[in-house]
């Protein structure tokens, strides 16, 4: 019987190719089969990050997920992708699956993992997360000592977001997008606008890093984040964020 191949979930980091780990670089550079998420109306961001390292003769398996404002029923997309990848793995070929950021931190790879990990060898290669990348670009530590760090999805209702912010000292709000204006209003009402930093497209040439109070836009791109600190460490707040 043919020994099955290994499924690799490879974290690519937030966008700058130089933030790939050495292990990610090695696996991608030697891959015979590469899989990656892709929109139905443009370039795959994951593939673009790793493009210069993908071998010319590598077989590519795009996992095309339609980009919609409403929640798209992606189950069928990942069912099909898992089937295609399983076929390759059964033939004894390894499959290197690319994932922006880290595979297990809001990463799309987890949907393949839940479908395939019980049947095939699987290895996760962690990547630099958007959370740590945004903190580095903002030049503000995420949290310290016994402070509680809470990660909040922006689409949650105001009441839920408010409660979670009240229970934490350090907060990261992800998936800001079209919720930006609402989130700014909520943070202003809580007296936290001056303690909030905003980062979009961290580590990319088009990145924007600014105190949230100075941001005039009403909408944000998908790759954006708000970081807030309301704990007791004064050094956690650079001068531009001091109230």
PDB file of C-alpha atoms in Angstrom:
ATOM      1  CA  UNK A   1       0.000   0.000   0.000  1.00  0.00           C
ATOM      2  CA  UNK A   2       1.132   3.561  -0.712  1.00  0.00           C
ATOM      3  CA  UNK A   3       2.108   5.540   2.377  1.00  0.00           C
ATOM      4  CA  UNK A   4      -0.200   8.567   2.494  1.00  0.00           C
ATOM      5  CA  UNK A   5       1.242  12.031   2.130  1.00  0.00           C
ATOM      6  CA  UNK A   6       1.285  14.643   4.882  1.00  0.00           C
ATOM      7  CA  UNK A   7      -1.011  17.648   4.946  1.00  0.00           C
ATOM      8  CA  UNK A   8       0.873  20.775   6.013  1.00  0.00           C
ATOM      9  CA  UNK A   9      -0.963  23.859   7.246  1.00  0.00           C
ATOM     10  CA  UNK A  10       1.583  26.622   6.755  1.00  0.00           C
ATOM     11  CA  UNK A  11       1.156  30.042   8.353  1.00  0.00           C
ATOM     12  CA  UNK A  12       2.415  32.850   6.114  1.00  0.00           C
ATOM     13  CA  UNK A  13       2.281  35.777   8.513  1.00  0.00           C
ATOM     14  CA  UNK A  14       0.435  39.062   7.916  1.00  0.00           C
ATOM     15  CA  UNK A  15       1.693  39.845   4.422  1.00  0.00           C
ATOM     16  CA  UNK A  16       5.390  40.730   4.342  1.00  0.00           C
ATOM     17  CA  UNK A  17       7.139  37.702   2.763  1.00  0.00           C
ATOM     18  CA  UNK A  18      10.174  38.321   4.978  1.00  0.00           C
ATOM     19  CA  UNK A  19       8.028  37.346   7.988  1.00  0.00           C
ATOM     20  CA  UNK A  20       7.713  33.736   6.808  1.00  0.00           C
ATOM     21  CA  UNK A  21       9.413  31.302   9.155  1.00  0.00           C
ATOM     22  CA  UNK A  22      12.369  29.298   7.899  1.00  0.00           C
ATOM     23  CA  UNK A  23      10.242  26.160   8.075  1.00  0.00           C
ATOM     24  CA  UNK A  24       7.457  27.734   6.010  1.00  0.00           C
ATOM     25  CA  UNK A  25      10.023  28.847   3.431  1.00  0.00           C
ATOM     26  CA  UNK A  26      11.550  25.367   3.222  1.00  0.00           C
ATOM     27  CA  UNK A  27       8.225  23.597   2.810  1.00  0.00           C
ATOM     28  CA  UNK A  28       6.912  26.012   0.182  1.00  0.00           C
ATOM     29  CA  UNK A  29      10.174  26.044  -1.784  1.00  0.00           C
ATOM     30  CA  UNK A  30      10.195  22.252  -2.012  1.00  0.00           C
ATOM     31  CA  UNK A  31       6.477  21.663  -2.473  1.00  0.00           C
ATOM     32  CA  UNK A  32       5.166  19.499  -5.310  1.00  0.00           C
ATOM     33  CA  UNK A  33       1.542  20.393  -4.485  1.00  0.00           C
ATOM     34  CA  UNK A  34       0.360  23.752  -3.104  1.00  0.00           C
ATOM     35  CA  UNK A  35      -3.192  24.554  -1.967  1.00  0.00           C
ATOM     36  CA  UNK A  36      -4.444  27.989  -0.956  1.00  0.00           C
ATOM     37  CA  UNK A  37      -7.660  29.985  -0.404  1.00  0.00           C
ATOM     38  CA  UNK A  38      -8.643  32.320  -3.236  1.00  0.00           C
ATOM     39  CA  UNK A  39     -11.503  34.746  -3.911  1.00  0.00           C
ATOM     40  CA  UNK A  40     -13.680  34.343  -6.960  1.00  0.00           C
ATOM     41  CA  UNK A  41     -12.943  37.853  -8.207  1.00  0.00           C
ATOM     42  CA  UNK A  42      -9.241  38.493  -7.756  1.00  0.00           C
ATOM     43  CA  UNK A  43      -5.801  37.318  -6.682  1.00  0.00           C
ATOM     44  CA  UNK A  44      -5.233  34.989  -3.750  1.00  0.00           C
ATOM     45  CA  UNK A  45      -3.599  36.975  -0.953  1.00  0.00           C
ATOM     46  CA  UNK A  46      -2.087  33.820   0.510  1.00  0.00           C
ATOM     47  CA  UNK A  47      -0.511  32.874  -2.812  1.00  0.00           C
ATOM     48  CA  UNK A  48       0.745  36.435  -3.347  1.00  0.00           C
ATOM     49  CA  UNK A  49       2.651  36.342  -0.048  1.00  0.00           C
ATOM     50  CA  UNK A  50       4.443  33.125  -0.982  1.00  0.00           C
ATOM     51  CA  UNK A  51       4.596  33.643  -4.777  1.00  0.00           C
ATOM     52  CA  UNK A  52       8.344  34.120  -5.087  1.00  0.00           C
ATOM     53  CA  UNK A  53       9.004  30.827  -3.266  1.00  0.00           C
ATOM     54  CA  UNK A  54       6.539  28.544  -5.089  1.00  0.00           C
ATOM     55  CA  UNK A  55       8.344  26.182  -7.534  1.00  0.00           C
ATOM     56  CA  UNK A  56       7.421  26.702 -11.180  1.00  0.00           C
ATOM     57  CA  UNK A  57       6.430  23.072 -11.625  1.00  0.00           C
ATOM     58  CA  UNK A  58       4.304  22.826  -8.462  1.00  0.00           C
ATOM     59  CA  UNK A  59       0.721  21.656  -8.891  1.00  0.00           C
ATOM     60  CA  UNK A  60      -1.674  24.278  -7.484  1.00  0.00           C
ATOM     61  CA  UNK A  61      -5.086  23.687  -5.905  1.00  0.00           C
ATOM     62  CA  UNK A  62      -6.967  26.989  -5.452  1.00  0.00           C
ATOM     63  CA  UNK A  63      -9.785  26.820  -2.892  1.00  0.00           C
ATOM     64  CA  UNK A  64     -12.179  29.374  -4.347  1.00  0.00           C
ATOM     65  CA  UNK A  65     -14.491  30.931  -1.768  1.00  0.00           C
ATOM     66  CA  UNK A  66     -16.901  33.613  -3.085  1.00  0.00           C
ATOM     67  CA  UNK A  67     -16.459  36.952  -1.321  1.00  0.00           C
ATOM     68  CA  UNK A  68     -19.876  38.143  -0.105  1.00  0.00           C
ATOM     69  CA  UNK A  69     -21.082  40.580   2.564  1.00  0.00           C
ATOM     70  CA  UNK A  70     -23.602  38.001   3.715  1.00  0.00           C
ATOM     71  CA  UNK A  71     -22.297  34.742   5.174  1.00  0.00           C
ATOM     72  CA  UNK A  72     -21.594  32.373   2.291  1.00  0.00           C
ATOM     73  CA  UNK A  73     -22.329  28.679   2.898  1.00  0.00           C
ATOM     74  CA  UNK A  74     -18.705  27.614   2.451  1.00  0.00           C
ATOM     75  CA  UNK A  75     -19.211  24.054   3.683  1.00  0.00           C
ATOM     76  CA  UNK A  76     -19.534  22.734   0.141  1.00  0.00           C
ATOM     77  CA  UNK A  77     -16.392  24.617  -0.932  1.00  0.00           C
ATOM     78  CA  UNK A  78     -14.274  23.033   1.800  1.00  0.00           C
ATOM     79  CA  UNK A  79     -15.901  19.637   1.310  1.00  0.00           C
ATOM     80  CA  UNK A  80     -14.799  19.678  -2.341  1.00  0.00           C
ATOM     81  CA  UNK A  81     -11.328  21.037  -1.520  1.00  0.00           C
ATOM     82  CA  UNK A  82     -10.865  18.358   1.133  1.00  0.00           C
ATOM     83  CA  UNK A  83     -11.852  15.726  -1.416  1.00  0.00           C
ATOM     84  CA  UNK A  84      -9.358  17.031  -3.979  1.00  0.00           C
ATOM     85  CA  UNK A  85      -6.572  17.197  -1.407  1.00  0.00           C
ATOM     86  CA  UNK A  86      -7.430  13.754   0.008  1.00  0.00           C
ATOM     87  CA  UNK A  87      -6.995  12.276  -3.472  1.00  0.00           C
ATOM     88  CA  UNK A  88      -3.464  13.698  -3.666  1.00  0.00           C
ATOM     89  CA  UNK A  89      -2.605  12.558  -0.139  1.00  0.00           C
ATOM     90  CA  UNK A  90      -3.789   9.013  -0.871  1.00  0.00           C
ATOM     91  CA  UNK A  91      -1.354   8.898  -3.802  1.00  0.00           C
ATOM     92  CA  UNK A  92       1.499   9.553  -1.367  1.00  0.00           C
ATOM     93  CA  UNK A  93       2.091  13.229  -2.209  1.00  0.00           C
ATOM     94  CA  UNK A  94       2.431  15.870   0.480  1.00  0.00           C
ATOM     95  CA  UNK A  95       0.208  18.937   0.221  1.00  0.00           C
ATOM     96  CA  UNK A  96       1.402  22.310   1.499  1.00  0.00           C
ATOM     97  CA  UNK A  97      -1.632  24.463   2.294  1.00  0.00           C
ATOM     98  CA  UNK A  98      -1.011  28.191   2.596  1.00  0.00           C
ATOM     99  CA  UNK A  99      -2.806  30.273   5.200  1.00  0.00           C
ATOM    100  CA  UNK A 100      -2.506  33.987   5.929  1.00  0.00           C
ATOM    101  CA  UNK A 101      -1.361  34.702   9.475  1.00  0.00           C
ATOM    102  CA  UNK A 102      -1.496  31.575  11.602  1.00  0.00           C
ATOM    103  CA  UNK A 103      -3.486  28.455  10.598  1.00  0.00           C
ATOM    104  CA  UNK A 104      -5.187  28.154  13.993  1.00  0.00           C
ATOM    105  CA  UNK A 105      -5.840  31.845  14.710  1.00  0.00           C
ATOM    106  CA  UNK A 106      -8.968  32.607  12.668  1.00  0.00           C
ATOM    107  CA  UNK A 107      -7.220  30.718   9.865  1.00  0.00           C
ATOM    108  CA  UNK A 108      -9.079  29.148   6.945  1.00  0.00           C
ATOM    109  CA  UNK A 109      -6.896  26.039   7.206  1.00  0.00           C
ATOM    110  CA  UNK A 110      -8.867  24.834  10.221  1.00  0.00           C
ATOM    111  CA  UNK A 111     -11.763  23.863   7.920  1.00  0.00           C
ATOM    112  CA  UNK A 112      -9.497  21.497   5.998  1.00  0.00           C
ATOM    113  CA  UNK A 113      -7.961  20.241   9.223  1.00  0.00           C
ATOM    114  CA  UNK A 114     -11.315  19.161  10.646  1.00  0.00           C
ATOM    115  CA  UNK A 115     -12.071  17.238   7.447  1.00  0.00           C
ATOM    116  CA  UNK A 116      -8.704  15.568   6.882  1.00  0.00           C
ATOM    117  CA  UNK A 117      -6.647  15.360  10.081  1.00  0.00           C
ATOM    118  CA  UNK A 118      -8.329  12.173  11.264  1.00  0.00           C
ATOM    119  CA  UNK A 119      -7.446  10.342   8.042  1.00  0.00           C
ATOM    120  CA  UNK A 120      -4.007  11.649   7.086  1.00  0.00           C
ATOM    121  CA  UNK A 121      -0.816  12.801   8.827  1.00  0.00           C
ATOM    122  CA  UNK A 122      -1.047  16.521   9.483  1.00  0.00           C
ATOM    123  CA  UNK A 123       1.465  19.114  10.622  1.00  0.00           C
ATOM    124  CA  UNK A 124       0.766  22.725  11.562  1.00  0.00           C
ATOM    125  CA  UNK A 125       3.439  25.345  10.928  1.00  0.00           C
ATOM    126  CA  UNK A 126       2.578  28.432  12.996  1.00  0.00           C
ATOM    127  CA  UNK A 127       2.945  31.890  11.530  1.00  0.00           C
ATOM    128  CA  UNK A 128       3.203  35.478  12.754  1.00  0.00           C
ATOM    129  CA  UNK A 129      -0.360  36.472  13.647  1.00  0.00           C
ATOM    130  CA  UNK A 130      -2.066  39.690  12.595  1.00  0.00           C
ATOM    131  CA  UNK A 131      -2.455  40.398  16.310  1.00  0.00           C
ATOM    132  CA  UNK A 132       1.270  40.563  17.012  1.00  0.00           C
ATOM    133  CA  UNK A 133       1.996  42.190  13.653  1.00  0.00           C
ATOM    134  CA  UNK A 134      -0.414  45.047  14.373  1.00  0.00           C
ATOM    135  CA  UNK A 135       1.068  45.578  17.830  1.00  0.00           C
ATOM    136  CA  UNK A 136       4.557  45.774  16.349  1.00  0.00           C
ATOM    137  CA  UNK A 137       3.490  48.301  13.700  1.00  0.00           C
ATOM    138  CA  UNK A 138       1.641  50.356  16.296  1.00  0.00           C
ATOM    139  CA  UNK A 139       4.765  50.122  18.485  1.00  0.00           C
ATOM    140  CA  UNK A 140       2.653  49.345  21.511  1.00  0.00           C
ATOM    141  CA  UNK A 141       2.880  46.142  23.584  1.00  0.00           C
ATOM    142  CA  UNK A 142      -0.298  44.094  23.590  1.00  0.00           C
ATOM    143  CA  UNK A 143      -0.502  43.387  27.312  1.00  0.00           C
ATOM    144  CA  UNK A 144       1.578  43.009  30.452  1.00  0.00           C
ATOM    145  CA  UNK A 145       1.852  41.271  33.816  1.00  0.00           C
ATOM    146  CA  UNK A 146      -1.592  40.043  34.911  1.00  0.00           C
ATOM    147  CA  UNK A 147      -3.586  42.125  32.458  1.00  0.00           C
ATOM    148  CA  UNK A 148      -6.218  40.164  30.552  1.00  0.00           C
ATOM    149  CA  UNK A 149      -6.066  40.296  26.748  1.00  0.00           C
ATOM    150  CA  UNK A 150      -9.383  39.807  24.948  1.00  0.00           C
ATOM    151  CA  UNK A 151      -9.814  39.322  21.195  1.00  0.00           C
ATOM    152  CA  UNK A 152     -13.218  40.479  19.925  1.00  0.00           C
ATOM    153  CA  UNK A 153     -14.761  40.033  16.456  1.00  0.00           C
ATOM    154  CA  UNK A 154     -16.068  43.405  15.274  1.00  0.00           C
ATOM    155  CA  UNK A 155     -19.408  42.058  13.935  1.00  0.00           C
ATOM    156  CA  UNK A 156     -20.582  41.194  17.479  1.00  0.00           C
ATOM    157  CA  UNK A 157     -23.448  43.341  18.872  1.00  0.00           C
ATOM    158  CA  UNK A 158     -22.512  46.499  20.796  1.00  0.00           C
ATOM    159  CA  UNK A 159     -23.735  45.097  24.108  1.00  0.00           C
ATOM    160  CA  UNK A 160     -21.556  42.007  23.810  1.00  0.00           C
ATOM    161  CA  UNK A 161     -18.507  44.032  22.783  1.00  0.00           C
ATOM    162  CA  UNK A 162     -19.033  46.483  25.649  1.00  0.00           C
ATOM    163  CA  UNK A 163     -19.222  43.694  28.223  1.00  0.00           C
ATOM    164  CA  UNK A 164     -16.059  42.026  26.973  1.00  0.00           C
ATOM    165  CA  UNK A 165     -14.152  45.324  26.922  1.00  0.00           C
ATOM    166  CA  UNK A 166     -15.265  46.076  30.481  1.00  0.00           C
ATOM    167  CA  UNK A 167     -13.879  42.711  31.646  1.00  0.00           C
ATOM    168  CA  UNK A 168     -10.425  43.150  30.050  1.00  0.00           C
ATOM    169  CA  UNK A 169      -7.411  45.433  30.313  1.00  0.00           C
ATOM    170  CA  UNK A 170      -6.123  44.906  26.770  1.00  0.00           C
ATOM    171  CA  UNK A 171      -8.393  44.455  23.769  1.00  0.00           C
ATOM    172  CA  UNK A 172      -7.972  43.590  20.103  1.00  0.00           C
ATOM    173  CA  UNK A 173     -10.983  44.108  17.841  1.00  0.00           C
ATOM    174  CA  UNK A 174     -10.667  42.177  14.592  1.00  0.00           C
ATOM    175  CA  UNK A 175     -12.782  42.042  11.431  1.00  0.00           C
ATOM    176  CA  UNK A 176     -13.415  45.777  11.676  1.00  0.00           C
ATOM    177  CA  UNK A 177     -14.418  46.413   8.048  1.00  0.00           C
ATOM    178  CA  UNK A 178     -17.837  48.045   7.625  1.00  0.00           C
ATOM    179  CA  UNK A 179     -18.277  48.123  11.410  1.00  0.00           C
ATOM    180  CA  UNK A 180     -15.654  50.850  11.874  1.00  0.00           C
ATOM    181  CA  UNK A 181     -17.996  53.791  12.415  1.00  0.00           C
ATOM    182  CA  UNK A 182     -20.140  51.864  14.901  1.00  0.00           C
ATOM    183  CA  UNK A 183     -17.082  50.697  16.825  1.00  0.00           C
ATOM    184  CA  UNK A 184     -15.659  54.221  17.027  1.00  0.00           C
ATOM    185  CA  UNK A 185     -18.973  55.491  18.419  1.00  0.00           C
ATOM    186  CA  UNK A 186     -19.031  52.714  21.023  1.00  0.00           C
ATOM    187  CA  UNK A 187     -15.436  53.335  22.143  1.00  0.00           C
ATOM    188  CA  UNK A 188     -16.054  57.092  22.346  1.00  0.00           C
ATOM    189  CA  UNK A 189     -19.090  56.416  24.549  1.00  0.00           C
ATOM    190  CA  UNK A 190     -16.907  54.247  26.799  1.00  0.00           C
ATOM    191  CA  UNK A 191     -14.214  56.937  27.016  1.00  0.00           C
ATOM    192  CA  UNK A 192     -11.637  54.718  25.310  1.00  0.00           C
ATOM    193  CA  UNK A 193     -11.190  56.390  21.933  1.00  0.00           C
ATOM    194  CA  UNK A 194      -7.950  58.073  22.983  1.00  0.00           C
ATOM    195  CA  UNK A 195      -6.562  54.704  24.141  1.00  0.00           C
ATOM    196  CA  UNK A 196      -7.219  52.973  20.829  1.00  0.00           C
ATOM    197  CA  UNK A 197      -4.860  52.445  17.924  1.00  0.00           C
ATOM    198  CA  UNK A 198      -5.837  51.452  14.401  1.00  0.00           C
ATOM    199  CA  UNK A 199      -3.829  49.351  11.919  1.00  0.00           C
ATOM    200  CA  UNK A 200      -4.833  48.255   8.431  1.00  0.00           C
ATOM    201  CA  UNK A 201      -2.865  45.987   6.081  1.00  0.00           C
ATOM    202  CA  UNK A 202      -0.065  45.557   8.636  1.00  0.00           C
ATOM    203  CA  UNK A 203       3.450  45.045   7.164  1.00  0.00           C
ATOM    204  CA  UNK A 204       2.281  45.720   3.588  1.00  0.00           C
ATOM    205  CA  UNK A 205       3.368  48.768   1.549  1.00  0.00           C
ATOM    206  CA  UNK A 206      -0.208  50.102   1.783  1.00  0.00           C
ATOM    207  CA  UNK A 207      -0.454  49.827   5.566  1.00  0.00           C
ATOM    208  CA  UNK A 208      -2.040  52.587   7.633  1.00  0.00           C
ATOM    209  CA  UNK A 209      -1.137  53.018  11.306  1.00  0.00           C
ATOM    210  CA  UNK A 210      -2.852  55.796  13.257  1.00  0.00           C
ATOM    211  CA  UNK A 211      -4.510  56.609  16.598  1.00  0.00           C
ATOM    212  CA  UNK A 212      -8.154  55.664  16.109  1.00  0.00           C
ATOM    213  CA  UNK A 213      -9.349  59.121  17.151  1.00  0.00           C
ATOM    214  CA  UNK A 214      -7.553  60.604  14.136  1.00  0.00           C
ATOM    215  CA  UNK A 215      -9.030  58.193  11.612  1.00  0.00           C
ATOM    216  CA  UNK A 216     -11.681  59.919   9.511  1.00  0.00           C
ATOM    217  CA  UNK A 217     -12.847  56.950   7.438  1.00  0.00           C
ATOM    218  CA  UNK A 218     -16.225  55.284   8.058  1.00  0.00           C
ATOM    219  CA  UNK A 219     -15.234  51.896   6.669  1.00  0.00           C
ATOM    220  CA  UNK A 220     -12.097  49.796   6.923  1.00  0.00           C
ATOM    221  CA  UNK A 221     -10.620  47.039   4.749  1.00  0.00           C
ATOM    222  CA  UNK A 222     -10.991  43.427   5.836  1.00  0.00           C
ATOM    223  CA  UNK A 223      -7.400  43.295   7.075  1.00  0.00           C
ATOM    224  CA  UNK A 224      -7.720  45.891   9.832  1.00  0.00           C
ATOM    225  CA  UNK A 225      -7.624  45.885  13.617  1.00  0.00           C
ATOM    226  CA  UNK A 226      -8.225  48.134  16.628  1.00  0.00           C
ATOM    227  CA  UNK A 227      -5.983  47.707  19.670  1.00  0.00           C
ATOM    228  CA  UNK A 228      -6.987  49.185  23.029  1.00  0.00           C
ATOM    229  CA  UNK A 229      -5.163  49.283  26.343  1.00  0.00           C
ATOM    230  CA  UNK A 230      -6.876  50.345  29.563  1.00  0.00           C
ATOM    231  CA  UNK A 231      -4.725  48.607  32.166  1.00  0.00           C
ATOM    232  CA  UNK A 232      -2.342  50.070  34.750  1.00  0.00           C
ATOM    233  CA  UNK A 233       0.943  50.110  32.808  1.00  0.00           C
ATOM    234  CA  UNK A 234       1.601  53.719  31.815  1.00  0.00           C
ATOM    235  CA  UNK A 235       4.401  52.674  29.469  1.00  0.00           C
ATOM    236  CA  UNK A 236       1.862  50.736  27.403  1.00  0.00           C
ATOM    237  CA  UNK A 237       0.542  54.014  26.018  1.00  0.00           C
ATOM    238  CA  UNK A 238       2.926  55.950  23.737  1.00  0.00           C
ATOM    239  CA  UNK A 239       2.529  59.778  23.830  1.00  0.00           C
ATOM    240  CA  UNK A 240       0.216  59.889  20.804  1.00  0.00           C
ATOM    241  CA  UNK A 241      -2.326  57.758  22.703  1.00  0.00           C
ATOM    242  CA  UNK A 242      -2.201  59.590  26.000  1.00  0.00           C
ATOM    243  CA  UNK A 243      -5.432  61.287  26.994  1.00  0.00           C
TER     244      UNK A 243
END
